[in-house]
């Protein structure tokens, strides 16, 4: 008899050899037995993990209650507006400071004191003002000039305490009581604070064209001291000009950035549509193109190294150059091109070795991607499901951010002793402004010049004492909701793609609206299972975040043992998080297909993968790598076009593209946005491949290819995976 074409309904008996990489039955658990009634995702289901579902609902209601309590106690204005030494907001409507939105420091030189890093406050009186001073002046100079004209006092008075109107008060008493600032320095508002107006002339930092000035005691001071003090306040003064230029570049190029992102969306859709019809050709073209681009990059780096070989200054190390906003500086260094050349060479070698030694697995991965293309082609609605997930994630993250702000702004004003002398024994202790001048602290020898200043908002109630725990709860619940949203997407997509795989006749046997049906089943029956898996992952992520926080707090500690143990814990929890994320993904696929609870689904998924451990270990990485190449190719292609556009190397658009301070600002935005858009589309592909792979492994165990138990895999998968069939 002549061999017939392979079909699922063939009457001929087909015998199969053991699957490559599959363990024998009984190893790592028993495989699924043949069930003639099995036709894909189970339709008759019952609710799973009901207890966890109830806990999840209670957690959501508690989260809403937490938001309400935070909203009742919190005041975001405490975060948005600066606060003066008396706990009053600058610029708050309905208060005397309504028209005074800027914070002014009486003696900004005191802000260079190391104690501000501990107290988070500058140990000098801080007042709300309507504008910053625009000239150098001292209180002594004002008193001298006041005898000539009243206007000098009127100007200086705007920066004194409200109600003070005695320009003839002795300077020593004014400085003691801090009624007025000892000096005024030309300033500009930055982050709603008056900071010295630094300018650079011939490489020298100046303020109002001065490099030095005199304080109220006629002592010569340097502008460098002002710069050091300004850094102590925010640590962001050096980035002022950079930030303003970046904002300016965004304002000029937002339309071009939007066009670039829309182009990325169109290219991603086109790439996926082409995968539907030419998956193998397109994927191999992508691999070859990537290899050729890497080779070209290596050649270009070599040419640049040859050009810089005899160029003076090209042998300077990158670390010696430091942080520069002009990327051209780094391109003139030989070390930059050496690093790029080595990186490209290692990547090229890795890809070539993979293609040589894993070429068969690459063929299997391409076959799976081709099958995934067919599945997505029949269920096109799956491509737009990430939009719903994006909306859910936006709601969750926004709610967390708003709740965190309200929690952070809860409480009453708390005042602390701020002393310029770090040896003051009362430093950072609680005080009351109205009685501070009559207390023992102000007269203590080691606390001379100390002030009772506003420190933060807090309280003594149970709510205020547990604000830190409430913030942790806020973060945990946010992570839980975010991971639940992702789990819902994965389970819904898995159910839809499983209905495609198990359909005996495609597309006739694919149920109508498979994505909506799968989404409804997941939400109706398996909310508890999805919440269970999301909770386990969220706890692991929370522990990682806490460890990161502890590491930041211990940066200044020179305890090598503690740092080593902390790094070990971070590494362990990073691996644990990756493992949980991987197992959750496969567990959700089993939940979508069989409708069992989370633990049972996770166990069956794990055993199924272990019975196909070789195929799993290789195919997962190869398919992930192929999809990653697609993302990089799309983002890189759009990035190249954006580079030539923003550097005005496209003659047609040279006049339309505005001149920029830093062309890399919109360029990086477009590249990152393009990668994220491509990732959103390819994440659907990745989920489809994982689902089809698990279904394929299950198919091998349920069926043997005979007429009574035919395979449901496509003939191409059957052929590439090395299954031999014979007609009888």
C-alpha positions as semicolon CSV with decimal commas, in nm:
position;residue;x (nm);y (nm);z (nm)
1;X;0,000;0,000;0,000
2;X;0,127;0,349;-0,085
3;X;0,193;0,574;0,210
4;X;-0,097;0,810;0,274
5;X;-0,091;1,175;0,380
6;X;-0,075;1,220;0,757
7;X;-0,414;1,317;0,902
8;X;-0,565;1,298;1,245
9;X;-0,858;1,096;1,122
10;X;-0,655;0,844;0,924
11;X;-0,774;0,489;0,957
12;X;-0,424;0,351;0,944
13;X;-0,246;0,266;1,264
14;X;0,051;0,486;1,336
15;X;0,313;0,382;1,585
16;X;0,553;0,621;1,744
17;X;0,899;0,605;1,886
18;X;0,962;0,756;2,229
19;X;0,978;1,134;2,220
20;X;1,324;1,283;2,208
21;X;1,412;1,409;2,552
22;X;1,108;1,252;2,716
23;X;1,149;1,038;3,024
24;X;0,989;0,695;3,034
25;X;0,641;0,661;3,185
26;X;0,647;0,650;3,561
27;X;0,949;0,881;3,583
28;X;0,869;1,221;3,741
29;X;0,508;1,117;3,788
30;X;0,264;0,928;3,571
31;X;0,168;1,081;3,234
32;X;-0,191;1,152;3,139
33;X;-0,384;0,847;3,021
34;X;-0,587;0,847;2,702
35;X;-0,932;0,996;2,744
36;X;-1,147;0,967;2,429
37;X;-1,384;1,234;2,558
38;X;-1,109;1,494;2,600
39;X;-1,155;1,773;2,344
40;X;-0,944;2,054;2,484
41;X;-1,015;2,294;2,773
42;X;-1,266;2,141;3,014
43;X;-1,603;2,313;2,986
44;X;-1,778;2,182;3,297
45;X;-1,585;2,327;3,588
46;X;-1,619;2,416;3,953
47;X;-1,464;2,700;4,150
48;X;-1,106;2,638;4,263
49;X;-0,915;2,770;4,566
50;X;-1,230;2,924;4,712
51;X;-1,061;3,017;5,041
52;X;-0,794;3,216;4,860
53;X;-1,064;3,379;4,649
54;X;-1,241;3,496;4,963
55;X;-0,914;3,622;5,111
56;X;-0,844;3,806;4,786
57;X;-1,185;3,975;4,791
58;X;-1,136;4,075;5,157
59;X;-0,789;4,208;5,069
60;X;-0,936;4,423;4,790
61;X;-1,202;4,561;5,024
62;X;-0,934;4,625;5,287
63;X;-0,725;4,801;5,025
64;X;-1,018;5,027;4,944
65;X;-1,062;5,094;5,317
66;X;-0,690;5,173;5,349
67;X;-0,720;5,422;5,066
68;X;-1,019;5,589;5,233
69;X;-0,840;5,613;5,569
70;X;-0,529;5,752;5,402
71;X;-0,745;6,001;5,211
72;X;-0,909;6,119;5,536
73;X;-0,579;6,162;5,722
74;X;-0,343;6,259;5,443
75;X;-0,284;6,586;5,267
76;X;-0,087;6,572;4,939
77;X;-0,007;6,940;4,974
78;X;0,250;6,840;5,234
79;X;0,437;6,661;4,957
80;X;0,368;6,906;4,676
81;X;0,446;7,226;4,866
82;X;0,758;7,310;5,071
83;X;0,708;7,372;5,442
84;X;0,855;7,658;5,644
85;X;1,002;7,638;5,994
86;X;0,656;7,655;6,149
87;X;0,503;7,367;5,954
88;X;0,308;7,599;5,722
89;X;0,279;7,532;5,350
90;X;0,426;7,774;5,103
91;X;0,172;7,870;4,841
92;X;-0,126;7,707;5,014
93;X;-0,456;7,869;4,923
94;X;-0,656;8,029;5,202
95;X;-0,351;8,097;5,420
96;X;-0,123;8,400;5,466
97;X;0,131;8,214;5,250
98;X;-0,103;8,184;4,951
99;X;0,102;8,431;4,748
100;X;0,433;8,306;4,886
101;X;0,502;7,976;4,706
102;X;0,883;7,973;4,743
103;X;1,091;7,861;5,042
104;X;1,374;8,094;5,149
105;X;1,668;7,993;5,374
106;X;1,790;8,260;5,618
107;X;2,148;8,131;5,607
108;X;2,198;7,885;5,328
109;X;2,562;7,830;5,431
110;X;2,435;7,628;5,728
111;X;2,282;7,381;5,483
112;X;2,630;7,247;5,415
113;X;2,631;7,099;5,768
114;X;2,651;6,716;5,763
115;X;2,360;6,696;6,009
116;X;2,110;6,775;5,733
117;X;2,172;6,426;5,594
118;X;2,039;6,286;5,921
119;X;1,765;6,536;6,003
120;X;1,656;6,598;5,643
121;X;1,623;6,966;5,737
122;X;1,855;7,262;5,709
123;X;1,941;7,403;6,059
124;X;1,836;7,759;5,976
125;X;1,507;7,945;5,976
126;X;1,304;7,889;5,661
127;X;1,036;8,133;5,548
128;X;0,786;8,144;5,261
129;X;0,843;8,432;5,020
130;X;0,680;8,557;4,702
131;X;1,008;8,598;4,513
132;X;1,375;8,524;4,560
133;X;1,632;8,800;4,628
134;X;1,804;8,937;4,320
135;X;2,102;9,117;4,478
136;X;2,376;9,078;4,736
137;X;2,299;9,253;5,067
138;X;2,368;9,220;5,439
139;X;2,163;9,337;5,734
140;X;2,443;9,578;5,832
141;X;2,446;9,735;5,484
142;X;2,068;9,767;5,497
143;X;2,080;9,956;5,828
144;X;2,335;10,201;5,684
145;X;2,137;10,258;5,365
146;X;1,804;10,272;5,551
147;X;1,904;10,610;5,693
148;X;1,919;10,738;5,333
149;X;1,607;10,575;5,192
150;X;1,313;10,376;5,333
151;X;1,306;10,154;5,021
152;X;1,608;9,953;5,134
153;X;1,423;9,834;5,445
154;X;1,103;9,767;5,251
155;X;1,295;9,536;5,017
156;X;1,485;9,358;5,298
157;X;1,171;9,325;5,510
158;X;1,012;9,086;5,256
159;X;1,262;8,822;5,368
160;X;1,220;8,871;5,745
161;X;0,978;8,704;5,982
162;X;0,617;8,820;5,940
163;X;0,541;9,110;6,173
164;X;0,900;9,216;6,231
165;X;0,935;9,589;6,160
166;X;1,233;9,721;6,355
167;X;1,523;9,800;6,118
168;X;1,714;9,970;6,400
169;X;1,738;9,659;6,616
170;X;2,106;9,573;6,682
171;X;2,254;9,325;6,440
172;X;2,368;9,091;6,718
173;X;2,013;9,065;6,854
174;X;1,861;9,019;6,509
175;X;2,099;8,732;6,436
176;X;2,040;8,581;6,781
177;X;1,662;8,583;6,742
178;X;1,681;8,516;6,368
179;X;1,430;8,791;6,294
180;X;1,588;8,855;5,955
181;X;1,844;8,683;5,734
182;X;2,202;8,789;5,794
183;X;2,255;8,831;5,420
184;X;2,077;8,810;5,088
185;X;2,220;8,627;4,788
186;X;2,095;8,654;4,428
187;X;1,881;8,344;4,383
188;X;1,633;8,178;4,153
189;X;1,348;7,940;4,242
190;X;1,433;7,574;4,185
191;X;1,206;7,298;4,316
192;X;1,013;7,583;4,487
193;X;1,322;7,681;4,685
194;X;1,547;7,984;4,656
195;X;1,887;7,857;4,551
196;X;2,185;8,073;4,447
197;X;2,179;8,174;4,082
198;X;2,498;8,004;3,970
199;X;2,646;8,092;3,632
200;X;2,970;7,986;3,468
201;X;3,212;8,240;3,321
202;X;3,524;8,107;3,155
203;X;3,492;7,784;3,352
204;X;3,455;7,964;3,689
205;X;3,135;7,937;3,895
206;X;2,996;8,280;3,986
207;X;2,686;8,435;4,141
208;X;2,589;8,771;3,990
209;X;2,934;8,780;3,830
210;X;3,102;8,748;4,171
211;X;3,329;8,474;4,296
212;X;3,329;8,601;4,658
213;X;3,112;8,807;4,892
214;X;3,088;8,918;5,256
215;X;2,845;8,794;5,519
216;X;2,683;8,999;5,799
217;X;3,001;8,978;6,008
218;X;3,206;9,120;5,721
219;X;3,376;8,785;5,672
220;X;3,487;8,702;5,317
221;X;3,305;8,397;5,179
222;X;3,350;8,206;4,854
223;X;3,084;8,119;4,598
224;X;3,213;7,763;4,620
225;X;3,074;7,749;4,976
226;X;2,733;7,846;4,841
227;X;2,755;7,573;4,580
228;X;2,842;7,314;4,844
229;X;2,554;7,430;5,062
230;X;2,308;7,417;4,772
231;X;2,412;7,060;4,701
232;X;2,339;6,972;5,061
233;X;1,976;7,082;5,024
234;X;1,861;6,876;4,729
235;X;2,155;6,709;4,563
236;X;1,996;6,809;4,234
237;X;2,141;7,151;4,166
238;X;2,401;7,012;3,926
239;X;2,122;6,864;3,713
240;X;1,919;7,186;3,694
241;X;2,042;7,292;3,353
242;X;2,040;6,934;3,222
243;X;1,681;6,882;3,336
244;X;1,562;7,206;3,179
245;X;1,727;7,117;2,848
246;X;1,575;6,769;2,851
247;X;1,227;6,913;2,912
248;X;1,290;7,160;2,631
249;X;1,389;6,877;2,395
250;X;1,074;6,683;2,484
251;X;0,861;6,991;2,421
252;X;1,015;7,030;2,074
253;X;1,001;6,667;1,967
254;X;0,689;6,519;2,131
255;X;0,511;6,500;1,794
256;X;0,808;6,321;1,633
257;X;0,828;6,083;1,931
258;X;0,458;6,002;1,890
259;X;0,514;5,935;1,519
260;X;0,804;5,704;1,608
261;X;0,589;5,509;1,854
262;X;0,307;5,478;1,598
263;X;0,565;5,355;1,347
264;X;0,677;5,095;1,603
265;X;0,316;4,985;1,645
266;X;0,273;4,949;1,270
267;X;0,602;4,760;1,226
268;X;0,515;4,523;1,513
269;X;0,175;4,447;1,361
270;X;0,332;4,398;1,018
271;X;0,596;4,167;1,166
272;X;0,327;3,954;1,330
273;X;0,116;3,942;1,014
274;X;0,420;3,832;0,816
275;X;0,488;3,563;1,078
276;X;0,140;3,432;1,007
277;X;0,234;3,347;0,647
278;X;0,614;3,332;0,636
279;X;0,714;3,241;0,990
280;X;1,011;3,021;0,898
281;X;1,148;3,253;0,632
282;X;1,101;3,564;0,845
283;X;1,261;3,413;1,156
284;X;1,563;3,281;0,966
285;X;1,590;3,616;0,791
286;X;1,582;3,785;1,132
287;X;1,859;3,559;1,263
288;X;2,079;3,606;0,956
289;X;2,018;3,983;0,954
290;X;2,111;4,005;1,320
291;X;2,430;3,806;1,259
292;X;2,525;4,029;0,964
293;X;2,454;4,345;1,163
294;X;2,678;4,221;1,444
295;X;2,951;4,147;1,190
296;X;2,914;4,494;1,042
297;X;2,929;4,643;1,391
298;X;3,253;4,458;1,463
299;X;3,403;4,584;1,134
300;X;3,294;4,941;1,210
301;X;3,446;4,927;1,562
302;X;3,772;4,800;1,413
303;X;3,778;5,089;1,164
304;X;3,718;5,341;1,442
305;X;3,997;5,190;1,652
306;X;4,235;5,220;1,356
307;X;4,133;5,583;1,308
308;X;4,190;5,670;1,676
309;X;4,518;5,483;1,707
310;X;4,733;5,792;1,647
311;X;4,484;6,053;1,771
312;X;4,607;6,248;2,079
313;X;4,390;6,197;2,388
314;X;4,212;5,886;2,257
315;X;4,387;5,663;2,514
316;X;4,214;5,835;2,809
317;X;4,008;5,595;3,024
318;X;3,629;5,630;3,037
319;X;3,637;5,655;3,417
320;X;3,876;5,948;3,390
321;X;3,631;6,132;3,165
322;X;3,343;6,087;3,408
323;X;2,975;6,152;3,338
324;X;2,925;6,357;3,020
325;X;2,599;6,457;2,852
326;X;2,767;6,488;2,512
327;X;2,800;6,135;2,374
328;X;3,058;6,250;2,120
329;X;3,311;6,272;2,405
330;X;3,297;5,895;2,456
331;X;3,313;5,825;2,081
332;X;3,657;5,986;2,072
333;X;3,798;5,730;2,319
334;X;3,959;5,403;2,208
335;X;3,834;5,226;2,519
336;X;3,472;5,285;2,414
337;X;3,522;5,108;2,081
338;X;3,720;4,825;2,243
339;X;3,432;4,756;2,483
340;X;3,182;4,764;2,197
341;X;3,399;4,537;1,982
342;X;3,439;4,276;2,257
343;X;3,067;4,285;2,339
344;X;2,967;4,238;1,975
345;X;3,222;3,960;1,926
346;X;3,097;3,767;2,231
347;X;2,735;3,804;2,115
348;X;2,824;3,698;1,760
349;X;3,014;3,392;1,883
350;X;2,727;3,292;2,114
351;X;2,472;3,309;1,833
352;X;2,690;3,116;1,589
353;X;2,758;2,842;1,845
354;X;2,387;2,818;1,917
355;X;2,309;2,787;1,546
356;X;2,577;2,519;1,500
357;X;2,508;2,297;1,802
358;X;2,136;2,365;1,851
359;X;2,026;2,391;1,489
360;X;1,774;2,109;1,535
361;X;1,625;2,284;1,838
362;X;1,614;2,608;1,643
363;X;1,412;2,426;1,375
364;X;1,172;2,298;1,641
365;X;1,142;2,649;1,789
366;X;1,070;2,789;1,443
367;X;0,803;2,522;1,394
368;X;0,643;2,614;1,725
369;X;0,649;2,983;1,630
370;X;0,496;2,899;1,294
371;X;0,221;2,704;1,471
372;X;0,176;2,994;1,711
373;X;0,138;3,225;1,411
374;X;-0,144;3,008;1,282
375;X;-0,314;3,008;1,622
376;X;-0,291;3,386;1,653
377;X;-0,410;3,419;1,293
378;X;-0,730;3,231;1,384
379;X;-0,770;3,423;1,714
380;X;-0,656;3,776;1,622
381;X;-0,830;3,928;1,925
382;X;-0,549;3,791;2,145
383;X;-0,313;4,056;2,002
384;X;-0,518;4,332;2,166
385;X;-0,564;4,166;2,506
386;X;-0,247;4,339;2,643
387;X;-0,438;4,667;2,611
388;X;-0,681;4,548;2,881
389;X;-0,388;4,433;3,095
390;X;-0,220;4,771;3,049
391;X;-0,534;4,949;3,170
392;X;-0,558;4,722;3,476
393;X;-0,191;4,776;3,559
394;X;-0,233;5,153;3,518
395;X;-0,524;5,154;3,764
396;X;-0,335;4,939;4,018
397;X;-0,012;5,139;4,005
398;X;-0,195;5,474;4,009
399;X;-0,401;5,369;4,313
400;X;-0,083;5,257;4,490
401;X;0,095;5,586;4,412
402;X;-0,197;5,802;4,530
403;X;-0,241;5,595;4,848
404;X;0,132;5,609;4,918
405;X;0,130;5,990;4,885
406;X;-0,168;6,023;5,119
407;X;-0,010;5,787;5,372
408;X;0,320;5,977;5,353
409;X;0,141;6,306;5,411
410;X;-0,058;6,187;5,714
411;X;-0,005;6,329;6,059
412;X;0,060;6,651;6,244
413;X;0,367;6,872;6,236
414;X;0,656;6,735;6,444
415;X;0,938;6,970;6,548
416;X;1,297;6,867;6,617
417;X;1,599;7,038;6,762
418;X;1,830;7,141;6,476
419;X;2,176;7,236;6,595
420;X;2,476;7,352;6,389
421;X;2,695;7,167;6,640
422;X;2,681;6,791;6,579
423;X;2,789;6,729;6,942
424;X;2,463;6,872;7,080
425;X;2,309;6,603;7,299
426;X;1,956;6,726;7,227
427;X;1,999;6,724;6,850
428;X;1,707;6,562;6,667
429;X;1,497;6,543;6,985
430;X;1,132;6,654;6,984
431;X;1,057;7,012;7,088
432;X;0,781;7,274;7,093
433;X;0,847;7,605;6,913
434;X;0,638;7,816;7,153
435;X;0,837;7,712;7,462
436;X;1,177;7,635;7,309
437;X;1,340;7,969;7,398
438;X;1,255;7,913;7,767
439;X;1,384;7,555;7,778
440;X;1,721;7,425;7,894
441;X;1,815;7,325;7,541
442;X;1,855;7,680;7,409
443;X;2,086;7,769;7,698
444;X;2,297;7,452;7,683
445;X;2,665;7,520;7,611
446;X;2,688;7,241;7,349
447;X;2,369;7,351;7,172
448;X;2,441;7,716;7,109
449;X;2,252;7,841;6,806
450;X;2,011;7,546;6,802
451;X;1,659;7,601;6,674
452;X;1,327;7,423;6,714
453;X;1,228;7,364;6,353
454;X;0,968;7,167;6,166
455;X;1,099;6,819;6,082
456;X;0,817;6,607;5,936
457;X;0,454;6,511;5,973
458;X;0,371;6,232;6,217
459;X;0,175;6,161;6,533
460;X;0,141;5,953;6,846
461;X;-0,178;5,765;6,756
462;X;-0,182;5,396;6,663
463;X;-0,243;5,494;6,300
464;X;0,064;5,717;6,286
465;X;0,285;5,467;6,469
466;X;0,206;5,199;6,212
467;X;0,238;5,411;5,899
468;X;0,542;5,213;5,789
469;X;0,350;4,885;5,812
470;X;0,061;5,044;5,622
471;X;0,302;5,149;5,348
472;X;0,431;4,791;5,328
473;X;0,072;4,664;5,311
474;X;0,002;4,916;5,037
475;X;0,301;4,788;4,840
476;X;0,216;4,420;4,895
477;X;-0,146;4,466;4,785
478;X;-0,033;4,660;4,480
479;X;0,208;4,380;4,383
480;X;-0,070;4,127;4,441
481;X;-0,311;4,311;4,212
482;X;-0,044;4,367;3,946
483;X;0,053;3,999;3,943
484;X;-0,313;3,898;3,944
485;X;-0,374;4,114;3,635
486;X;-0,081;3,946;3,458
487;X;-0,203;3,602;3,571
488;X;-0,550;3,677;3,435
489;X;-0,398;3,766;3,099
490;X;-0,185;3,451;3,090
491;X;-0,469;3,219;3,189
492;X;-0,711;3,378;2,939
493;X;-0,463;3,356;2,652
494;X;-0,368;2,998;2,748
495;X;-0,731;2,887;2,738
496;X;-0,784;3,044;2,397
497;X;-0,470;2,891;2,244
498;X;-0,538;2,550;2,401
499;X;-0,880;2,549;2,235
500;X;-0,697;2,594;1,904
501;X;-0,449;2,311;1,966
502;X;-0,706;2,054;2,078
503;X;-0,943;2,130;1,790
504;X;-0,936;1,821;1,564
505;X;-1,037;2,020;1,257
506;X;-0,894;2,367;1,235
507;X;-1,055;2,614;1,225
508;X;-1,398;2,443;1,216
509;X;-1,374;2,294;1,566
510;X;-1,237;2,611;1,732
511;X;-1,521;2,737;1,956
512;X;-1,668;3,081;1,883
513;X;-1,512;3,371;2,079
514;X;-1,244;3,150;2,238
515;X;-1,067;3,441;2,410
516;X;-1,384;3,578;2,570
517;X;-1,487;3,227;2,680
518;X;-1,146;3,164;2,832
519;X;-1,147;3,504;3,005
520;X;-1,494;3,434;3,149
521;X;-1,391;3,090;3,276
522;X;-1,076;3,226;3,438
523;X;-1,259;3,507;3,613
524;X;-1,563;3,303;3,715
525;X;-1,405;2,977;3,829
526;X;-1,035;3,039;3,890
527;X;-1,002;3,380;4,057
528;X;-0,883;3,202;4,372
529;X;-0,619;3,000;4,186
530;X;-0,487;3,307;4,005
531;X;-0,483;3,504;4,330
532;X;-0,300;3,220;4,506
533;X;-0,019;3,213;4,250
534;X;-0,003;3,593;4,240
535;X;0,024;3,610;4,620
536;X;0,319;3,369;4,632
537;X;0,503;3,573;4,370
538;X;0,415;3,903;4,540
539;X;0,557;3,791;4,875
540;X;0,886;3,693;4,708
541;X;0,899;4,030;4,529
542;X;0,825;4,218;4,853
543;X;1,110;4,043;5,032
544;X;1,342;4,137;4,744
545;X;1,234;4,501;4,766
546;X;1,291;4,504;5,143
547;X;1,639;4,356;5,093
548;X;1,713;4,626;4,834
549;X;1,597;4,890;5,081
550;X;1,813;4,745;5,358
551;X;2,113;4,742;5,125
552;X;2,061;5,111;5,046
553;X;2,040;5,191;5,416
554;X;2,361;4,996;5,491
555;X;2,569;5,145;5,211
556;X;2,783;5,343;5,452
557;X;2,845;5,045;5,682
558;X;3,184;4,879;5,640
559;X;3,071;4,539;5,762
560;X;3,185;4,299;5,490
561;X;3,007;3,997;5,641
562;X;2,667;4,166;5,658
563;X;2,700;4,294;5,301
564;X;2,800;3,947;5,178
565;X;2,503;3,781;5,352
566;X;2,271;4,048;5,215
567;X;2,396;3,991;4,861
568;X;2,351;3,615;4,904
569;X;1,993;3,665;5,020
570;X;1,925;3,896;4,728
571;X;2,062;3,639;4,485
572;X;1,857;3,359;4,641
573;X;1,532;3,555;4,630
574;X;1,604;3,668;4,275
575;X;1,635;3,304;4,169
576;X;1,327;3,213;4,373
577;X;1,124;3,488;4,208
578;X;1,229;3,371;3,860
579;X;1,140;3,010;3,945
580;X;0,801;3,106;4,091
581;X;0,723;3,325;3,790
582;X;0,808;3,039;3,552
583;X;0,608;2,780;3,745
584;X;0,311;3,014;3,784
585;X;0,303;3,068;3,408
586;X;0,284;2,693;3,340
587;X;0,041;2,638;3,627
588;X;-0,198;2,896;3,478
589;X;-0,185;2,707;3,146
590;X;-0,288;2,384;3,322
591;X;-0,560;2,570;3,512
592;X;-0,694;2,709;3,183
593;X;-0,700;2,361;3,023
594;X;-0,809;2,126;3,302
595;X;-0,977;2,360;3,554
596;X;-0,799;2,218;3,859
597;X;-0,676;2,415;4,160
598;X;-0,346;2,597;4,161
599;X;-0,136;2,348;4,357
600;X;-0,253;2,050;4,153
601;X;-0,200;2,241;3,827
602;X;0,148;2,354;3,933
603;X;0,239;1,998;4,030
604;X;0,112;1,849;3,703
605;X;0,284;2,122;3,498
606;X;0,612;2,062;3,683
607;X;0,595;1,684;3,633
608;X;0,502;1,723;3,268
609;X;0,798;1,954;3,212
610;X;1,031;1,719;3,400
611;X;0,920;1,430;3,179
612;X;1,030;1,647;2,885
613;X;1,317;1,818;3,062
614;X;1,567;1,825;2,771
615;X;1,315;1,959;2,523
616;X;1,189;2,210;2,780
617;X;1,532;2,342;2,877
618;X;1,639;2,404;2,519
619;X;1,318;2,505;2,345
620;X;1,220;2,761;2,607
621;X;1,550;2,942;2,576
622;X;1,564;2,919;2,197
623;X;1,211;3,051;2,143
624;X;1,267;3,327;2,397
625;X;1,586;3,420;2,216
626;X;1,416;3,425;1,875
627;X;1,139;3,648;2,008
628;X;1,398;3,871;2,173
629;X;1,575;3,906;1,837
630;X;1,245;4,019;1,686
631;X;1,199;4,284;1,957
632;X;1,557;4,407;1,917
633;X;1,524;4,416;1,538
634;X;1,205;4,624;1,554
635;X;1,336;4,860;1,823
636;X;1,675;4,884;1,650
637;X;1,524;4,953;1,308
638;X;1,300;5,227;1,441
639;X;1,596;5,358;1,644
640;X;1,817;5,384;1,334
641;X;1,548;5,584;1,152
642;X;1,506;5,807;1,459
643;X;1,883;5,857;1,482
644;X;1,912;5,978;1,123
645;X;1,603;6,193;1,174
646;X;1,708;6,370;1,495
647;X;2,065;6,419;1,371
648;X;1,924;6,580;1,054
649;X;2,082;6,328;0,819
650;X;1,760;6,275;0,623
651;X;1,755;6,556;0,362
652;X;1,374;6,556;0,327
653;X;1,316;6,636;0,696
654;X;1,619;6,856;0,771
655;X;1,412;7,174;0,789
656;X;1,122;7,027;0,986
657;X;1,325;6,865;1,266
658;X;1,404;7,124;1,539
659;X;1,751;7,185;1,677
660;X;1,802;6,991;1,999
661;X;2,028;7,018;2,302
662;X;2,063;6,640;2,330
663;X;1,940;6,432;2,038
664;X;1,969;6,118;2,250
665;X;1,674;6,226;2,468
666;X;1,402;6,168;2,204
667;X;1,610;5,889;2,049
668;X;1,622;5,681;2,368
669;X;1,253;5,753;2,429
670;X;1,159;5,621;2,085
671;X;1,384;5,313;2,115
672;X;1,256;5,223;2,463
673;X;0,894;5,286;2,362
674;X;0,939;5,075;2,046
675;X;1,086;4,789;2,250
676;X;0,797;4,799;2,500
677;X;0,538;4,804;2,219
678;X;0,709;4,509;2,049
679;X;0,730;4,332;2,385
680;X;0,354;4,372;2,436
681;X;0,281;4,198;2,104
682;X;0,549;3,932;2,138
683;X;0,438;3,848;2,493
684;X;0,123;3,709;2,331
685;X;0,343;3,500;2,104
686;X;0,548;3,377;2,399
687;X;0,232;3,273;2,584
688;X;0,105;3,098;2,273
689;X;0,431;2,905;2,230
690;X;0,434;2,797;2,597
691;X;0,073;2,683;2,577
692;X;0,123;2,490;2,253
693;X;0,438;2,331;2,393
694;X;0,260;2,202;2,706
695;X;-0,029;2,084;2,492
696;X;0,219;1,913;2,262
697;X;0,387;1,731;2,553
698;X;0,046;1,626;2,684
699;X;-0,052;1,516;2,333
700;X;0,249;1,284;2,317
701;X;0,144;1,117;2,643
702;X;-0,228;1,089;2,567
703;X;-0,198;0,959;2,213
704;X;0,024;0,728;2,013
705;X;-0,069;0,829;1,658
706;X;-0,295;0,530;1,593
707;X;-0,640;0,560;1,440
708;X;-0,794;0,520;1,783
709;X;-0,561;0,769;1,950
710;X;-0,442;1,011;1,679
711;X;-0,209;1,301;1,750
712;X;-0,363;1,646;1,747
713;X;-0,033;1,818;1,668
714;X;0,018;1,954;1,320
715;X;0,195;1,729;1,064
716;X;0,487;1,977;1,060
717;X;0,545;1,948;1,436
718;X;0,511;1,572;1,405
719;X;0,774;1,562;1,130
720;X;1,029;1,801;1,284
721;X;1,015;1,645;1,628
722;X;1,141;1,320;1,482
723;X;0,823;1,114;1,509
724;X;0,828;0,825;1,262
725;X;0,501;0,705;1,118
726;X;0,429;0,406;0,906
727;X;0,117;0,307;0,719
728;X;-0,034;-0,031;0,756
